[in-house]
mmCIF file of C-alpha atoms and ligand atoms in Angstrom:
data_model
loop_
_atom_site.group_PDB
_atom_site.id
_atom_site.type_symbol
_atom_site.label_atom_id
_atom_site.label_comp_id
_atom_site.label_asym_id
_atom_site.label_seq_id
_atom_site.Cartn_x
_atom_site.Cartn_y
_atom_site.Cartn_z
ATOM 1 C CA MET B 245 -32.329 -63.676 -39.962
ATOM 2 C CA LYS B 246 -36.147 -63.065 -39.869
ATOM 3 C CA ARG B 247 -37.325 -60.710 -37.214
ATOM 4 C CA ALA B 248 -40.990 -59.800 -36.299
ATOM 5 C CA ILE B 249 -42.701 -57.662 -33.917
ATOM 6 C CA TYR B 250 -45.809 -58.647 -31.843
ATOM 7 C CA PRO B 251 -47.349 -55.272 -30.640
ATOM 8 C CA GLY B 252 -49.969 -54.665 -28.227
ATOM 9 C CA SER B 253 -51.145 -53.149 -24.868
ATOM 10 C CA PHE B 254 -50.667 -56.360 -22.785
ATOM 11 C CA ASP B 255 -52.601 -55.013 -19.869
ATOM 12 C CA PRO B 256 -51.991 -57.660 -18.634
ATOM 13 C CA VAL B 257 -50.499 -60.487 -20.859
ATOM 14 C CA THR B 258 -52.764 -63.484 -21.033
ATOM 15 C CA PHE B 259 -52.349 -67.164 -22.081
ATOM 16 C CA GLY B 260 -53.757 -66.170 -25.394
ATOM 17 C CA HIS B 261 -50.975 -63.644 -25.977
ATOM 18 C CA LEU B 262 -48.324 -66.224 -24.817
ATOM 19 C CA ASP B 263 -49.842 -68.826 -27.386
ATOM 20 C CA VAL B 264 -49.441 -66.300 -30.118
ATOM 21 C CA ILE B 265 -45.854 -65.511 -29.027
ATOM 22 C CA GLU B 266 -44.889 -69.290 -29.012
ATOM 23 C CA ARG B 267 -46.503 -70.056 -32.461
ATOM 24 C CA SER B 268 -44.961 -66.753 -34.077
ATOM 25 C CA LEU B 269 -41.557 -68.367 -33.517
ATOM 26 C CA LYS B 270 -42.510 -71.017 -36.155
ATOM 27 C CA ILE B 271 -42.544 -68.281 -38.701
ATOM 28 C CA THR B 272 -39.780 -65.900 -37.405
ATOM 29 C CA ASP B 273 -36.388 -66.325 -36.092
ATOM 30 C CA GLU B 274 -36.684 -63.600 -33.436
ATOM 31 C CA LEU B 275 -39.752 -62.095 -31.952
ATOM 32 C CA ILE B 276 -39.846 -58.570 -30.317
ATOM 33 C CA VAL B 277 -42.882 -58.160 -28.112
ATOM 34 C CA GLY B 278 -43.572 -54.419 -28.313
ATOM 35 C CA VAL B 279 -45.559 -52.887 -25.412
ATOM 36 C CA LEU B 280 -47.285 -49.762 -26.303
ATOM 37 C CA GLN B 281 -46.286 -47.061 -23.782
ATOM 38 C CA ASN B 282 -48.923 -44.236 -24.296
ATOM 39 C CA SER B 283 -52.010 -46.081 -24.828
ATOM 40 C CA SER B 284 -55.281 -44.117 -24.995
ATOM 41 C CA LYS B 285 -56.767 -46.996 -23.156
ATOM 42 C CA ASN B 286 -55.707 -45.837 -19.603
ATOM 43 C CA PRO B 287 -54.136 -48.998 -18.745
ATOM 44 C CA LEU B 288 -54.288 -50.573 -15.356
ATOM 45 C CA PHE B 289 -50.442 -51.305 -15.261
ATOM 46 C CA SER B 290 -47.645 -48.923 -16.004
ATOM 47 C CA VAL B 291 -45.666 -49.752 -19.143
ATOM 48 C CA GLU B 292 -42.805 -50.893 -16.902
ATOM 49 C CA GLU B 293 -45.136 -53.370 -15.066
ATOM 50 C CA ARG B 294 -46.341 -54.794 -18.262
ATOM 51 C CA VAL B 295 -42.866 -55.119 -19.819
ATOM 52 C CA THR B 296 -41.748 -56.813 -16.397
ATOM 53 C CA MET B 297 -44.766 -59.263 -16.441
ATOM 54 C CA LEU B 298 -44.119 -60.197 -20.058
ATOM 55 C CA LYS B 299 -40.460 -60.705 -19.477
ATOM 56 C CA GLU B 300 -41.149 -63.075 -16.549
ATOM 57 C CA ALA B 301 -43.726 -64.939 -18.487
ATOM 58 C CA THR B 302 -41.585 -65.501 -21.604
ATOM 59 C CA SER B 303 -38.346 -65.999 -19.870
ATOM 60 C CA HIS B 304 -38.469 -69.732 -20.888
ATOM 61 C CA ILE B 305 -38.891 -68.909 -24.491
ATOM 62 C CA PRO B 306 -35.855 -68.419 -26.571
ATOM 63 C CA HIS B 307 -35.525 -65.765 -29.196
ATOM 64 C CA VAL B 308 -38.148 -63.526 -27.655
ATOM 65 C CA ARG B 309 -37.304 -59.809 -26.626
ATOM 66 C CA VAL B 310 -39.746 -57.451 -24.703
ATOM 67 C CA GLU B 311 -39.431 -53.847 -25.329
ATOM 68 C CA ALA B 312 -41.745 -50.676 -24.669
ATOM 69 C CA PHE B 313 -42.498 -48.346 -27.527
ATOM 70 C CA ASP B 314 -44.275 -45.311 -28.274
ATOM 71 C CA GLY B 315 -45.126 -43.469 -31.403
ATOM 72 C CA LEU B 316 -45.946 -45.242 -34.764
ATOM 73 C CA LEU B 317 -45.591 -48.986 -34.870
ATOM 74 C CA VAL B 318 -44.079 -48.842 -38.228
ATOM 75 C CA ASP B 319 -41.390 -46.477 -36.844
ATOM 76 C CA PHE B 320 -40.638 -49.006 -34.124
ATOM 77 C CA ALA B 321 -40.471 -51.743 -36.836
ATOM 78 C CA VAL B 322 -37.930 -49.859 -38.726
ATOM 79 C CA LYS B 323 -35.832 -49.089 -35.702
ATOM 80 C CA SER B 324 -35.980 -52.774 -34.668
ATOM 81 C CA GLU B 325 -35.043 -53.959 -38.125
ATOM 82 C CA ALA B 326 -38.261 -55.954 -38.356
ATOM 83 C CA THR B 327 -40.537 -56.099 -41.547
ATOM 84 C CA THR B 328 -43.226 -58.289 -40.206
ATOM 85 C CA ILE B 329 -45.752 -57.546 -37.644
ATOM 86 C CA VAL B 330 -47.844 -60.284 -35.893
ATOM 87 C CA ARG B 331 -51.312 -59.919 -34.531
ATOM 88 C CA GLY B 332 -53.688 -62.451 -33.170
ATOM 89 C CA LEU B 333 -57.302 -62.827 -34.520
ATOM 90 C CA ARG B 334 -59.674 -64.200 -32.023
ATOM 91 C CA ALA B 335 -63.044 -63.829 -33.891
ATOM 92 C CA ILE B 336 -64.571 -62.051 -36.904
ATOM 93 C CA THR B 337 -65.252 -59.009 -34.495
ATOM 94 C CA ASP B 338 -61.592 -58.443 -34.373
ATOM 95 C CA PHE B 339 -61.054 -58.494 -38.162
ATOM 96 C CA GLU B 340 -62.373 -54.974 -39.066
ATOM 97 C CA TYR B 341 -60.085 -53.184 -36.781
ATOM 98 C CA GLU B 342 -57.256 -55.495 -37.490
ATOM 99 C CA LEU B 343 -57.633 -55.030 -41.224
ATOM 100 C CA GLN B 344 -57.665 -51.270 -40.872
ATOM 101 C CA MET B 345 -54.617 -51.197 -38.671
ATOM 102 C CA SER B 346 -52.696 -53.337 -41.192
ATOM 103 C CA GLN B 347 -53.612 -51.335 -44.066
ATOM 104 C CA ILE B 348 -52.662 -48.145 -42.314
ATOM 105 C CA ASN B 349 -49.275 -49.555 -41.335
ATOM 106 C CA THR B 350 -48.623 -50.835 -44.903
ATOM 107 C CA ALA B 351 -49.759 -47.366 -46.250
ATOM 108 C CA LEU B 352 -47.230 -45.713 -43.796
ATOM 109 C CA ASN B 353 -44.438 -48.135 -44.741
ATOM 110 C CA HIS B 354 -44.791 -50.485 -47.769
ATOM 111 C CA ASP B 355 -41.930 -52.740 -46.494
ATOM 112 C CA VAL B 356 -43.843 -53.615 -43.291
ATOM 113 C CA ASP B 357 -46.350 -56.548 -43.615
ATOM 114 C CA THR B 358 -48.863 -57.891 -41.063
ATOM 115 C CA VAL B 359 -49.443 -61.571 -40.610
ATOM 116 C CA PHE B 360 -52.369 -62.848 -38.464
ATOM 117 C CA LEU B 361 -52.301 -66.011 -36.447
ATOM 118 C CA THR B 362 -55.815 -67.134 -35.428
ATOM 119 C CA THR B 363 -56.100 -67.653 -31.722
ATOM 120 C CA ARG B 364 -56.634 -71.175 -30.455
ATOM 121 C CA LEU B 365 -60.099 -72.114 -29.860
ATOM 122 C CA GLN B 366 -59.476 -72.323 -25.986
ATOM 123 C CA TYR B 367 -58.524 -68.842 -25.917
ATOM 124 C CA ALA B 368 -60.911 -67.391 -28.385
ATOM 125 C CA TYR B 369 -63.129 -65.711 -25.579
ATOM 126 C CA LEU B 370 -59.991 -64.325 -23.619
ATOM 127 C CA SER B 371 -59.048 -60.686 -23.345
ATOM 128 C CA SER B 372 -57.028 -58.535 -20.998
ATOM 129 C CA SER B 373 -60.317 -56.631 -20.343
ATOM 130 C CA ILE B 374 -62.201 -59.735 -19.447
ATOM 131 C CA VAL B 375 -59.358 -60.858 -17.131
ATOM 132 C CA LYS B 376 -59.592 -57.551 -15.286
ATOM 133 C CA GLU B 377 -63.200 -57.471 -14.978
ATOM 134 C CA VAL B 378 -63.259 -61.111 -13.545
ATOM 135 C CA ALA B 379 -60.432 -60.326 -10.984
ATOM 136 C CA LEU B 380 -62.153 -56.889 -9.992
ATOM 137 C CA MET B 381 -65.218 -59.117 -9.026
ATOM 138 C CA GLY B 382 -63.078 -61.465 -7.059
ATOM 139 C CA GLY B 383 -63.239 -64.373 -9.605
ATOM 140 C CA ASP B 384 -60.546 -66.958 -10.205
ATOM 141 C CA ILE B 385 -58.282 -65.823 -13.252
ATOM 142 C CA SER B 386 -55.723 -68.731 -12.986
ATOM 143 C CA LYS B 387 -57.016 -70.230 -16.049
ATOM 144 C CA PHE B 388 -56.422 -67.095 -18.077
ATOM 145 C CA VAL B 389 -53.021 -65.838 -16.980
ATOM 146 C CA PRO B 390 -49.883 -67.087 -15.608
ATOM 147 C CA GLU B 391 -49.201 -66.998 -11.842
ATOM 148 C CA ASN B 392 -46.916 -64.016 -11.758
ATOM 149 C CA VAL B 393 -49.412 -61.929 -13.609
ATOM 150 C CA MET B 394 -52.485 -63.195 -11.536
ATOM 151 C CA LYS B 395 -50.622 -62.155 -8.351
ATOM 152 C CA ARG B 396 -50.040 -58.759 -9.768
ATOM 153 C CA VAL B 397 -53.698 -58.271 -10.780
ATOM 154 C CA TYR B 398 -55.046 -59.135 -7.579
ATOM 155 C CA GLU B 399 -52.552 -56.990 -5.821
ATOM 156 C CA LYS B 400 -53.644 -54.075 -7.982
ATOM 157 C CA PHE B 401 -57.188 -54.673 -6.884
ATOM 158 C CA LYS B 402 -56.089 -55.321 -3.448
ATOM 159 C CA LEU B 403 -57.698 -58.790 -3.339
ATOM 160 C CA LYS B 404 -54.805 -59.922 -1.047
ATOM 161 C CA GLU B 405 -56.803 -63.009 0.028
ATOM 162 C CA ARG B 406 -56.592 -64.522 -3.546
ATOM 163 C CA VAL B 407 -52.804 -64.235 -3.771
HETATM 164 O O1 LIG D 627 -53.445 -54.722 -27.622
HETATM 165 P P1 LIG D 627 -53.863 -53.618 -28.578
HETATM 166 O O2 LIG D 627 -54.225 -52.467 -27.579
HETATM 167 O O3 LIG D 627 -55.038 -54.187 -29.397
HETATM 168 O O4 LIG D 627 -52.788 -53.087 -29.463
HETATM 169 C C1 LIG D 627 -53.031 -52.096 -30.370
HETATM 170 C C2 LIG D 627 -51.661 -51.492 -30.939
HETATM 171 C C3 LIG D 627 -50.553 -51.316 -29.817
HETATM 172 C C4 LIG D 627 -51.048 -52.628 -31.962
HETATM 173 C C5 LIG D 627 -51.851 -50.403 -31.790
HETATM 174 O O5 LIG D 627 -52.701 -49.327 -31.008
HETATM 175 C C6 LIG D 627 -50.601 -49.670 -32.319
HETATM 176 O O6 LIG D 627 -49.942 -50.134 -33.057
HETATM 177 N N1 LIG D 627 -50.294 -48.385 -31.688
HETATM 178 C C7 LIG D 627 -49.143 -47.692 -32.131
HETATM 179 C C8 LIG D 627 -49.621 -46.270 -32.848
HETATM 180 C C9 LIG D 627 -49.781 -46.490 -34.253
HETATM 181 O O7 LIG D 627 -48.778 -47.068 -35.111
HETATM 182 N N2 LIG D 627 -50.984 -46.260 -34.880
HETATM 183 C C10 LIG D 627 -51.205 -46.431 -36.270
HETATM 184 C C11 LIG D 627 -51.664 -47.819 -36.615
HETATM 185 S S1 LIG D 627 -53.229 -48.340 -35.803
#
């Protein structure tokens, strides 16, 4: 059975992430969505909140598991008995960082490979940061994230009138 990991901060999960999750299941039998716990990015949501939002948003997709991890991604892959890492590529600007990460991960563990799925054009502009910025300014984020996530983002920013 093929098992892959889709790692990220998911602060919060967007439709772009969900699209990558669904399409990953064409190349793997099981997908573990790995949510980085100790991100240096100072996340808006706790790891528990991010895991919960992802579980809610993927509950209709079979063969997906959502788990928090900290430490090295390759160690999480070994522990999870997965040899493939999936990452989404939105634009050429993502490429340099993604290439470096994939090469570091392979240098750390030769058995772990990274595959890239290019983001669908309709989500190419989308990022968790943009979603937070739009929400903070009171904008409509319903096109970018599922409803459960939208409510939690507005609640975080105390934009109750939007919920
Ligand atoms: O969604 P993000 O923030 O772009 O995801 C980045 C992530 C979580 C994939 C990356 O930061 C990561 O793998 N961190 C774990 C620590 C690690 O293994 N570092 C070495 C490879 S960069």
